[in-house]
Tab-separated table of C-alpha atoms in Angstrom:
chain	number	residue	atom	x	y	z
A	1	UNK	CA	32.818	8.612	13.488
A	2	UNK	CA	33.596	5.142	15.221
A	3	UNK	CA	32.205	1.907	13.475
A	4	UNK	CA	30.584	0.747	16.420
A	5	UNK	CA	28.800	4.129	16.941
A	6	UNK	CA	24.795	3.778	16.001
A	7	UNK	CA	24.667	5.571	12.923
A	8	UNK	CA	20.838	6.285	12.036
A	9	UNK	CA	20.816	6.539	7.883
A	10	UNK	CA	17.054	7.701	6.562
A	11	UNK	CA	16.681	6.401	2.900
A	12	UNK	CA	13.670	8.024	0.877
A	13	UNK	CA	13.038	6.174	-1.988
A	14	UNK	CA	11.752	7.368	-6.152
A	15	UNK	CA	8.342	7.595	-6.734
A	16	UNK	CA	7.110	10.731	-8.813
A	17	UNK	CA	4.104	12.858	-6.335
A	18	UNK	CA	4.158	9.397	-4.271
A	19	UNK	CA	6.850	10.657	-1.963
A	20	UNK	CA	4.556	13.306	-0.483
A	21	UNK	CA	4.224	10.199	1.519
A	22	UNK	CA	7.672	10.350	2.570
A	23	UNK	CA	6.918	14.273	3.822
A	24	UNK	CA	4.200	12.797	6.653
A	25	UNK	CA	6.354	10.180	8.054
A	26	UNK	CA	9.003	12.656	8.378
A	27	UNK	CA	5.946	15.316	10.088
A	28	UNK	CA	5.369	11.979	12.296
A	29	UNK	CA	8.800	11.787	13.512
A	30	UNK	CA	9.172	15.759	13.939
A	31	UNK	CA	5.913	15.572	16.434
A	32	UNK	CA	7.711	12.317	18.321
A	33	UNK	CA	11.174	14.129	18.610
A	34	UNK	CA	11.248	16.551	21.972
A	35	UNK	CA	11.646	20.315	21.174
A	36	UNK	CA	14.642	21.478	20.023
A	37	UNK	CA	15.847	18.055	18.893
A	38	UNK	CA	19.010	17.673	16.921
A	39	UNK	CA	18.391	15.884	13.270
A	40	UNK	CA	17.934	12.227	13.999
A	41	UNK	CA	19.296	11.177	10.667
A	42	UNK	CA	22.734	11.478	10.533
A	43	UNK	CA	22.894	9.647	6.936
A	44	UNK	CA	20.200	10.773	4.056
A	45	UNK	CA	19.796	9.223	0.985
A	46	UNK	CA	17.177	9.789	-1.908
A	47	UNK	CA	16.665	8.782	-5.222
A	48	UNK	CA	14.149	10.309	-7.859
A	49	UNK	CA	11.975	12.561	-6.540
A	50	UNK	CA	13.321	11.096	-2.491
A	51	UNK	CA	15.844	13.116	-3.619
A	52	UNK	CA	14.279	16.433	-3.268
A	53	UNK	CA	12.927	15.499	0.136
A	54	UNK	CA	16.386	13.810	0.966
A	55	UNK	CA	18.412	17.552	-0.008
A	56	UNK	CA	15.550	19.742	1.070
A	57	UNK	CA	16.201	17.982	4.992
A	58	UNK	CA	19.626	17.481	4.876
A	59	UNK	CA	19.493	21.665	3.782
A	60	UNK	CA	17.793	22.513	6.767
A	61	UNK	CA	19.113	19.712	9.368
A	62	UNK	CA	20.367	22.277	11.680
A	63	UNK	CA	16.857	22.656	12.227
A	64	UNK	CA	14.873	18.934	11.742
A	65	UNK	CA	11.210	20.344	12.918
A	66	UNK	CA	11.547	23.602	10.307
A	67	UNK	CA	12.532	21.526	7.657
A	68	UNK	CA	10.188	18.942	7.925
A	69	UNK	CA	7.406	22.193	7.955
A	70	UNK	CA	9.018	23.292	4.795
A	71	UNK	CA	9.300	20.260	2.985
A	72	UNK	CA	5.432	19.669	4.173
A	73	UNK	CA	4.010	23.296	3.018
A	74	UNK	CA	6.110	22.580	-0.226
A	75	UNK	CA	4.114	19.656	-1.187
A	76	UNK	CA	0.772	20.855	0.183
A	77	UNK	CA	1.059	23.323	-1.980
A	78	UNK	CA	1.907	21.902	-4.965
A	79	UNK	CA	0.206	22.055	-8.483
A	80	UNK	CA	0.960	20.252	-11.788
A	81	UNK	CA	1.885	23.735	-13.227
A	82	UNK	CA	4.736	24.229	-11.030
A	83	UNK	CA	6.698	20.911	-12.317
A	84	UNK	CA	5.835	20.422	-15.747
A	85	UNK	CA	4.163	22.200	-18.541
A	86	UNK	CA	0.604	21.651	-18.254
A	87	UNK	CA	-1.151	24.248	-20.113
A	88	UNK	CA	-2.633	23.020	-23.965
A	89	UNK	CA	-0.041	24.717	-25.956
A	90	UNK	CA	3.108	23.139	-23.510
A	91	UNK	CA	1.526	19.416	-23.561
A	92	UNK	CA	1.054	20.106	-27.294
A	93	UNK	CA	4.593	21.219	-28.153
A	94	UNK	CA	6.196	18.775	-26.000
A	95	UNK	CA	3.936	15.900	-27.340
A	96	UNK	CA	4.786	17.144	-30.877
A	97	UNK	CA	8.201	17.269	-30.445
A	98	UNK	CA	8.670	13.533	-29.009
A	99	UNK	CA	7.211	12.567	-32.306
A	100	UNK	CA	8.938	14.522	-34.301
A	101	UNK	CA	12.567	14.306	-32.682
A	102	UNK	CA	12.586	10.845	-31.196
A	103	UNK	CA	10.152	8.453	-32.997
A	104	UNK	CA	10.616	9.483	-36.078
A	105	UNK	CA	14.169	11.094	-36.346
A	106	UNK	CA	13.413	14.711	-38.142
A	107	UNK	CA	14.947	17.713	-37.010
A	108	UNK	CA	17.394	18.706	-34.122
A	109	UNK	CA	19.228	15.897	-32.136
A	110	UNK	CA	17.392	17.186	-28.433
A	111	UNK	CA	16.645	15.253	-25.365
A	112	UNK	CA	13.256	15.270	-25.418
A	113	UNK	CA	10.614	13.597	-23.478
A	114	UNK	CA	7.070	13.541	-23.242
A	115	UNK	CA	7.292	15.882	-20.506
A	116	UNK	CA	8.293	19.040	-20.306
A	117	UNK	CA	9.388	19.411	-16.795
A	118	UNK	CA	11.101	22.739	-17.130
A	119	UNK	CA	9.090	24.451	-14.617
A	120	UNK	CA	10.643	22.564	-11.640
A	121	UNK	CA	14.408	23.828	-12.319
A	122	UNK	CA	12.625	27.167	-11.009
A	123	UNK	CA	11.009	25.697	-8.712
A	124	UNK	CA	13.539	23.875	-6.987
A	125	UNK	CA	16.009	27.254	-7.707
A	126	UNK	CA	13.358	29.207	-5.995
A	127	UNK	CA	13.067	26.978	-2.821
A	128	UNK	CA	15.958	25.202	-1.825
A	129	UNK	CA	19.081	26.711	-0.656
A	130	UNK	CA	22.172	23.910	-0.394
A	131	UNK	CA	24.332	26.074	1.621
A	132	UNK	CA	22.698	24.732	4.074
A	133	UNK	CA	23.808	21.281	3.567
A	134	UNK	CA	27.712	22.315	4.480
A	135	UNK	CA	26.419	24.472	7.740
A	136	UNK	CA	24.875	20.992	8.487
A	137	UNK	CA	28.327	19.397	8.018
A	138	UNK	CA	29.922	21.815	9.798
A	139	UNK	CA	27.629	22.018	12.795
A	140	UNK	CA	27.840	17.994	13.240
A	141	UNK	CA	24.006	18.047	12.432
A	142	UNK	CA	24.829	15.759	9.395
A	143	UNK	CA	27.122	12.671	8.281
A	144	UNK	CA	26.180	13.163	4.652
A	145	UNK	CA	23.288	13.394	2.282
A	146	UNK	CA	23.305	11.381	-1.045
A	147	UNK	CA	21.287	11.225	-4.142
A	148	UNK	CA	21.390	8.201	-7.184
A	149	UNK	CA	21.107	8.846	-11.044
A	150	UNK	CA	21.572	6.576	-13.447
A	151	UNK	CA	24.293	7.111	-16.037
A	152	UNK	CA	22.822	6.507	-19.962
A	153	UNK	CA	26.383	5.765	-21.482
A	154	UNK	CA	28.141	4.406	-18.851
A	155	UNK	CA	25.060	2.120	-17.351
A	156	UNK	CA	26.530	2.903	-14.253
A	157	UNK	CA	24.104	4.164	-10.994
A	158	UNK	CA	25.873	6.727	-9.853
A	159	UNK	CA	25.476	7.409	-6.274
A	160	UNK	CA	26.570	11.701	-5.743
A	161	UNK	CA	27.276	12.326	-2.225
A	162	UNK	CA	27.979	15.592	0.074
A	163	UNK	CA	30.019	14.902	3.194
A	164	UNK	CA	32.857	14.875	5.854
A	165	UNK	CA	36.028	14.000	4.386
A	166	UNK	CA	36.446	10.700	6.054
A	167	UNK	CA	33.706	9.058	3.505
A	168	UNK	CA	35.845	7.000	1.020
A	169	UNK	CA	34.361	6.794	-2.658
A	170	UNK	CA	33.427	3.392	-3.966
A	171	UNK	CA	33.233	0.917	-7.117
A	172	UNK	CA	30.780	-1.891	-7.439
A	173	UNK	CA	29.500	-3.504	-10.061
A	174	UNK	CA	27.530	-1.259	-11.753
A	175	UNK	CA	27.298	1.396	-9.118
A	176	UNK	CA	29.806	4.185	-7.753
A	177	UNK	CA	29.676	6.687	-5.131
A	178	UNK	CA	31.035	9.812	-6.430
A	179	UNK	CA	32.055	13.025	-3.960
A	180	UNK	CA	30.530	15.963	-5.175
A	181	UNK	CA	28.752	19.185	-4.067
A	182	UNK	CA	24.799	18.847	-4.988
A	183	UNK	CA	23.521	20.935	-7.101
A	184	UNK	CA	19.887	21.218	-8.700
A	185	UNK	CA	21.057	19.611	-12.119
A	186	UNK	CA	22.201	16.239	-9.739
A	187	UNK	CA	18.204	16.462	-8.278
A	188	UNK	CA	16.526	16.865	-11.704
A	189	UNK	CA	19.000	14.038	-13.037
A	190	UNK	CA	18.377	12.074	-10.191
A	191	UNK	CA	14.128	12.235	-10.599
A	192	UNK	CA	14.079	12.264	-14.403
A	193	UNK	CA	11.920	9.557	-15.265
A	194	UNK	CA	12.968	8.054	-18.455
A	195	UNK	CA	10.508	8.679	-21.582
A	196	UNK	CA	8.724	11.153	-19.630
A	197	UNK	CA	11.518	13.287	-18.374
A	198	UNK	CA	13.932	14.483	-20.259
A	199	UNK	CA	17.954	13.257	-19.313
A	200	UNK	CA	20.317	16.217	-17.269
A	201	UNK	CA	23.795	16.347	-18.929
A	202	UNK	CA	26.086	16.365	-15.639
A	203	UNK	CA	29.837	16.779	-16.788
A	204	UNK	CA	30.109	15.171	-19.679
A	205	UNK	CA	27.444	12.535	-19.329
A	206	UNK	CA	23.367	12.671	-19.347
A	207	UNK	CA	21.690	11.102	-16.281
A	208	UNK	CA	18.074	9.889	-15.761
A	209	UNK	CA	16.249	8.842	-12.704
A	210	UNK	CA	18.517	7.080	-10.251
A	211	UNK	CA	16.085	4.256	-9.810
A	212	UNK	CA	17.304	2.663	-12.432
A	213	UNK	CA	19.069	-0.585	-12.428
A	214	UNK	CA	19.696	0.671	-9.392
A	215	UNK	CA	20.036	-3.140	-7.858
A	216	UNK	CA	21.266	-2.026	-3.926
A	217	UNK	CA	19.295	1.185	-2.854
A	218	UNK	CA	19.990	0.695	0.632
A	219	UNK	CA	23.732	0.637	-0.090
A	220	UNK	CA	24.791	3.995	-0.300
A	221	UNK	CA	23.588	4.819	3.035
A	222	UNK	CA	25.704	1.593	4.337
A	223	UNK	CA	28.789	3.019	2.440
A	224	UNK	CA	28.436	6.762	4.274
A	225	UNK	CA	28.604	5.169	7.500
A	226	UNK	CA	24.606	4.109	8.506
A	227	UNK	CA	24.513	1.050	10.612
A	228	UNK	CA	20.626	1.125	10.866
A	229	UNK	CA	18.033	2.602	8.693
A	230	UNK	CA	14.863	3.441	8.236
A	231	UNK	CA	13.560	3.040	4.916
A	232	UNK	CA	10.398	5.098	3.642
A	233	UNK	CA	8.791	3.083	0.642
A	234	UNK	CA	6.079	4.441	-1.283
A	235	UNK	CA	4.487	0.512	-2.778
A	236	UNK	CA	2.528	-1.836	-0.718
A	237	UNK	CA	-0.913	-2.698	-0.394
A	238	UNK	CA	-1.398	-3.475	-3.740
A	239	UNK	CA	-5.240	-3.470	-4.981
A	240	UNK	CA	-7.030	-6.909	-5.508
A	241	UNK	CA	-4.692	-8.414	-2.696
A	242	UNK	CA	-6.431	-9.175	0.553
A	243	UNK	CA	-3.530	-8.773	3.037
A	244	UNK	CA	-4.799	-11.365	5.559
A	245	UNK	CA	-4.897	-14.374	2.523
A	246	UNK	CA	-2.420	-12.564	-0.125
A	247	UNK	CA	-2.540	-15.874	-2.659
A	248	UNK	CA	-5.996	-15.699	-2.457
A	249	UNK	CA	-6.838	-12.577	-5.651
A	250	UNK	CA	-8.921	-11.138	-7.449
A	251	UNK	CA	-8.981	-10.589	-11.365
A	252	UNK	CA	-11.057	-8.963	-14.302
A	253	UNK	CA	-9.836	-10.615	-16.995
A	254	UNK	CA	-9.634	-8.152	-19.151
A	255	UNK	CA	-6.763	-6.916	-21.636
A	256	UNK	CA	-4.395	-4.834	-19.630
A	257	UNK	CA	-4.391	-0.913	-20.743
A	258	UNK	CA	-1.037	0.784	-22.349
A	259	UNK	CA	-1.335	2.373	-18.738
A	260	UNK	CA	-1.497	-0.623	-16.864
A	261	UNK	CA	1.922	-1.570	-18.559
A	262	UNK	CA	3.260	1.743	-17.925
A	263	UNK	CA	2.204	1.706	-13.649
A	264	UNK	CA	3.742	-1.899	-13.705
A	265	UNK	CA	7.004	-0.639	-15.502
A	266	UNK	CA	7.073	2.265	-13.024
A	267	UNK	CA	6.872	-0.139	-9.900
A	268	UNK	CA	9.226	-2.439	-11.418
A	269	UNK	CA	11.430	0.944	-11.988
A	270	UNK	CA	10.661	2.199	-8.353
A	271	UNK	CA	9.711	-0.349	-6.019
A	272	UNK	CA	10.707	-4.070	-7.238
A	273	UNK	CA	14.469	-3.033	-6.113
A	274	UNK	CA	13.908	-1.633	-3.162
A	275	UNK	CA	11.896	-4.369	-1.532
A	276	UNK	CA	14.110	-6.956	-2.895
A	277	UNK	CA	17.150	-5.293	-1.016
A	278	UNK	CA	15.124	-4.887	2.071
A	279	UNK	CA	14.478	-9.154	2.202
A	280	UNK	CA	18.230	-9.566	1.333
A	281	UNK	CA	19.315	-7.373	4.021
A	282	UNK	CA	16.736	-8.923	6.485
A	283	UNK	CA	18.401	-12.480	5.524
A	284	UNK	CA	21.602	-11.013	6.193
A	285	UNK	CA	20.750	-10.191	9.390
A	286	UNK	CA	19.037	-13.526	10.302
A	287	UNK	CA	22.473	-15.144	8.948
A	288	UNK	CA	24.404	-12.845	11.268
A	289	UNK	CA	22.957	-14.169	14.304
A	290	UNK	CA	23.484	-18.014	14.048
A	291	UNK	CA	27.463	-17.431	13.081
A	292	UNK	CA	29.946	-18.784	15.277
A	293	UNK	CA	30.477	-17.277	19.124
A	294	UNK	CA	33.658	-14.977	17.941
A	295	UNK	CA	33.682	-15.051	14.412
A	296	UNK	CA	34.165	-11.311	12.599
A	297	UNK	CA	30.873	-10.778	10.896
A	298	UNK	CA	32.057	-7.567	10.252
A	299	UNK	CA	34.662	-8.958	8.113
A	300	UNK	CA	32.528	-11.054	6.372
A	301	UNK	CA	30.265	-8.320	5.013
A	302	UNK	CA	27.548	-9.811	7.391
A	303	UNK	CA	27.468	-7.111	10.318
A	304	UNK	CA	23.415	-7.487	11.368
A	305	UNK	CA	22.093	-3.866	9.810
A	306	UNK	CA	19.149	-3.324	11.974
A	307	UNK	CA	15.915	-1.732	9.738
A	308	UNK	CA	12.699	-0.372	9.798
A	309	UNK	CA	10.476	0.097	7.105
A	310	UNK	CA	7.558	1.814	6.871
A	311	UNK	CA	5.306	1.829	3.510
A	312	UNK	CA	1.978	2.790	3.007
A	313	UNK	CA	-1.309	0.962	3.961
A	314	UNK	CA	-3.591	1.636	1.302
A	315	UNK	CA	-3.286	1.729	-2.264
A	316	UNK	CA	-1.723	4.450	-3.547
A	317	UNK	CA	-3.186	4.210	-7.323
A	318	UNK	CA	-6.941	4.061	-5.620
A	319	UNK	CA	-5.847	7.005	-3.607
A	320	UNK	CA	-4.392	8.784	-7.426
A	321	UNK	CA	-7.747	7.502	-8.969
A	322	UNK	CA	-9.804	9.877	-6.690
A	323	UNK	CA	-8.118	12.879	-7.677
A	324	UNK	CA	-7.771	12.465	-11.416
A	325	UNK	CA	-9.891	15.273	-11.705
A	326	UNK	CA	-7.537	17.863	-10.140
A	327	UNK	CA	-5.312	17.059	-13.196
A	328	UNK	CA	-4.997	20.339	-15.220
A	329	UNK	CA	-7.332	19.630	-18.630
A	330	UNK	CA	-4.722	19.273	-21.226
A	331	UNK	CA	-3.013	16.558	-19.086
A	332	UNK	CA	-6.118	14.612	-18.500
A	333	UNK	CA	-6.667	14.518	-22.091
A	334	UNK	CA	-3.265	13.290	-22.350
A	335	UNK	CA	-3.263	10.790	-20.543
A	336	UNK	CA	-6.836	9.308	-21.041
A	337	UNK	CA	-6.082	8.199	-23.970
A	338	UNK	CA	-3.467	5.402	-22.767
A	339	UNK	CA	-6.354	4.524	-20.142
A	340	UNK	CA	-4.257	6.485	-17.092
A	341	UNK	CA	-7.723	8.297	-15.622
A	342	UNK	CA	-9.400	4.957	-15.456
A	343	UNK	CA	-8.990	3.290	-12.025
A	344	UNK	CA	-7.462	0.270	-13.371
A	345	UNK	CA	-4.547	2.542	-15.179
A	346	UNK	CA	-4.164	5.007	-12.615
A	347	UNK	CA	-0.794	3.764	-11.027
A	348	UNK	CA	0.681	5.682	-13.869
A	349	UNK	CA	-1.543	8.670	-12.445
A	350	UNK	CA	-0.422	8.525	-8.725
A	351	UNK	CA	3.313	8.860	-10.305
A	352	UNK	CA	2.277	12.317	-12.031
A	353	UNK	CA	-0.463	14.014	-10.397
A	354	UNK	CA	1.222	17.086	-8.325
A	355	UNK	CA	-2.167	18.032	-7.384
A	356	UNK	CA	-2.139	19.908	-3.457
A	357	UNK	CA	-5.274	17.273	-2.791
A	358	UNK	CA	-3.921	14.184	-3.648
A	359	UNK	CA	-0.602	15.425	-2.053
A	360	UNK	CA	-2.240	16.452	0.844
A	361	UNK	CA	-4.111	13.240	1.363
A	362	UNK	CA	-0.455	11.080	0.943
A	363	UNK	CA	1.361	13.495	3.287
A	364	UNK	CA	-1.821	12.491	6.065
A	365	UNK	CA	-1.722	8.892	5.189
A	366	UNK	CA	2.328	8.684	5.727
A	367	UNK	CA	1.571	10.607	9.106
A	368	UNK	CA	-0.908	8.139	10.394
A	369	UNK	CA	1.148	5.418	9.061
A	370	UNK	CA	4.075	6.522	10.959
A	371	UNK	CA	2.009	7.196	14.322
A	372	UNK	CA	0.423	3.587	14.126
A	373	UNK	CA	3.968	2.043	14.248
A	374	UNK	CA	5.056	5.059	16.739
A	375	UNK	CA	6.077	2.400	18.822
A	376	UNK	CA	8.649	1.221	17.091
A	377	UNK	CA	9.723	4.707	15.921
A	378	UNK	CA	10.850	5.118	19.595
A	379	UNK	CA	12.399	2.289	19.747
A	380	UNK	CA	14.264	2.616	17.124
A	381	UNK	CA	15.208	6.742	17.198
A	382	UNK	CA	15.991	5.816	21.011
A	383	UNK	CA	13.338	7.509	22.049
A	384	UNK	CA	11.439	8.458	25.119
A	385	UNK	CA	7.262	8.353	23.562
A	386	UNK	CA	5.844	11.442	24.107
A	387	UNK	CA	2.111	11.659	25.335
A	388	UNK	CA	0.343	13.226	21.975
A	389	UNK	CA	-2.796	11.600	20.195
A	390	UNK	CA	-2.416	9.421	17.157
């Protein structure tokens, strides 16, 4: 693949049940792409639970529109049930056993977490098929797809990647691109949130949820060859912040719930990286354009990387706080406790609740999202806007 090829990398970032936002910007693009269109996205990358949708696409990329209807009747159907335990004696156990095991030290050394998310290994068993990924290869319908989990011993984010052979592996501080067929183990590694999900061994090491310390997210995709992405957030529009006079907020003054700390370690977790890698690269570009008439940018590590981003409009924990009661009982109970129900706590919520209405409603937002900016989706997927309503 020449260097000075446009290379088109889609990067689908963590986020728990937020990325069912990710699934209706992708249904967006699938209605703006003519029929029969080849994948758009040469280059995928996911992390956390971006990582599903970033296999599950790059699985069926021989065939962008059918995948994207997949990946979109997937979420839409989607219940708590199907990813972790959520009946009264599963919550119980689990809950029992993270006392037992990990605060206070009796019994059997397991990896245990409040969560038991056993139930989505069969899921994801059940529903994806990765032989598709290397059909994709073959067929020139894909570069490469990617995933990032975060190594526990070696505090290393390891970025696993399935590709053409011409993609060299790399070392950076703190994060490595290793060559690798994906499996389901690298997907559940790569979206186990740590304390609530428990670690996946991979070889000889246990991984959690690539998001963390995971300081360059864009950077895999730059490594596999992308020379422009689009990046599919799942923060913005925070509540309290009017986004016409953002210093100008509004606050209740009252002590902040253990679930207010949690949604705030989450974003930090999920989001803070990803936005702060988005301004750097936007700086880079801006750089890029005032060097000297003949100078190597390229060289220099400065090449302009040109990006679009699109991130929701409304608040997703307001959108989570609507829908708390389509959380199975024994999970509600859980989590009321620590305040997560409560509007003010629910960021923690809109992380967990793999409800098909809350889902549903994300998957809608990232669609209209998408279409309002379909503009520049054309521009930037070179191409021609078709005549359908927004």
């Amino acid at each position: 693949m020449s260097s000075a090829e446009p290379v088109t990398g889609l990067i689908l970032s963590g986020g728990g049940a937020r990325a069912a936002y990710q699934v209706g910007v992708l249904a967006a693009i699938a209605e703006l792409l003519p029929p029969g269109a080849a994948n758009p996205f040469p280059v995928i990358v996911g992390t956390s639970a971006g990582a599903i949708n970033a296999v599950s696409l790059a699985s069926g990329a021989t065939d962008f529109t059918a995948a994207v209807e997949r990946l979109t009747a997937f979420w839409q159907g989607f219940r708590s049930r199907q990813v972790l335990r959520s009946d009264w004696p599963g919550v119980i156990r689990q809950a029992s056993r993270f006392v037992i095991h990990s605060l206070l030290g009796i019994g059997a050394k397991v990896p245990v977490a409040l969560l038991d998310s056993s139930p989505l290994r069969e899921l994801l068993n059940a529903k994806l098929d990765l032989s598709g990924i290397n059909q994709a290869i073959a067929q020139k319908q894909l570069h490469a797809v990617a995933l990032t989990a975060f190594g526990y011993e070696s505090a290393q984010a390891v970025t696993f990647y399935q590709g053409g052979r011409s993609i060299d592996a790399w070392l950076r501080h703190r994060r490595i691109g290793v060559p690798t067929q994906l499996t389901v183990d690298h997907l559940l590694a790569s979206s186990a949130i740590p304390l609530l999900f428990a670690p996946v061994k991979i070889e000889s090491e246990y991984f959690g949820d690539g998001a963390v310390r995971q300081s360059a997210p864009i950077s895999p995709a730059l490594h596999l060859g992308a020379n422009r992405v689009l990046v599919v957030g799942v923060s913005g529009n925070p509540r309290g912040v009017d986004p016409d006079n953002p210093l100008q907020r509004t606050y209740s003054g009252q002590q902040p719930s253990l679930a207010q700390i949690g949604g705030h370690m989450l974003n930090s977790t999920f989001i803070d990286s990803l936005e702060s890698d988005i301004e750097l690269l936007q700086r880079l570009n801006q750089f890029s354009h005032v060097m000297p008439p003949g100078s190597s940018a390229r060289k220099l590590g400065v090449a302009p990387v040109e990006v679009l981003v699109i991130a929701p409009s409304q608040p997703i924990d307001e959108i989570a706080a609507r829908h708390r009661q389509e959380l199975p009982a024994a999970l509600r109970l859980f989590l009321r406790g620590p305040g997560a129900t409560k509007t003010s706590g629910a960021g923690v919520l809109s992380y967990l609740l793999f409800e098909s209405g809350y889902c549903s409603e994300l998957i809608e937002l990232g669609r209209r999202d998408a279409l309002a900016k379909r503009d520049e989706l054309c521009r930037f997927l070179r191409l021609q806007e078709p005549a359908i309503p927004a």
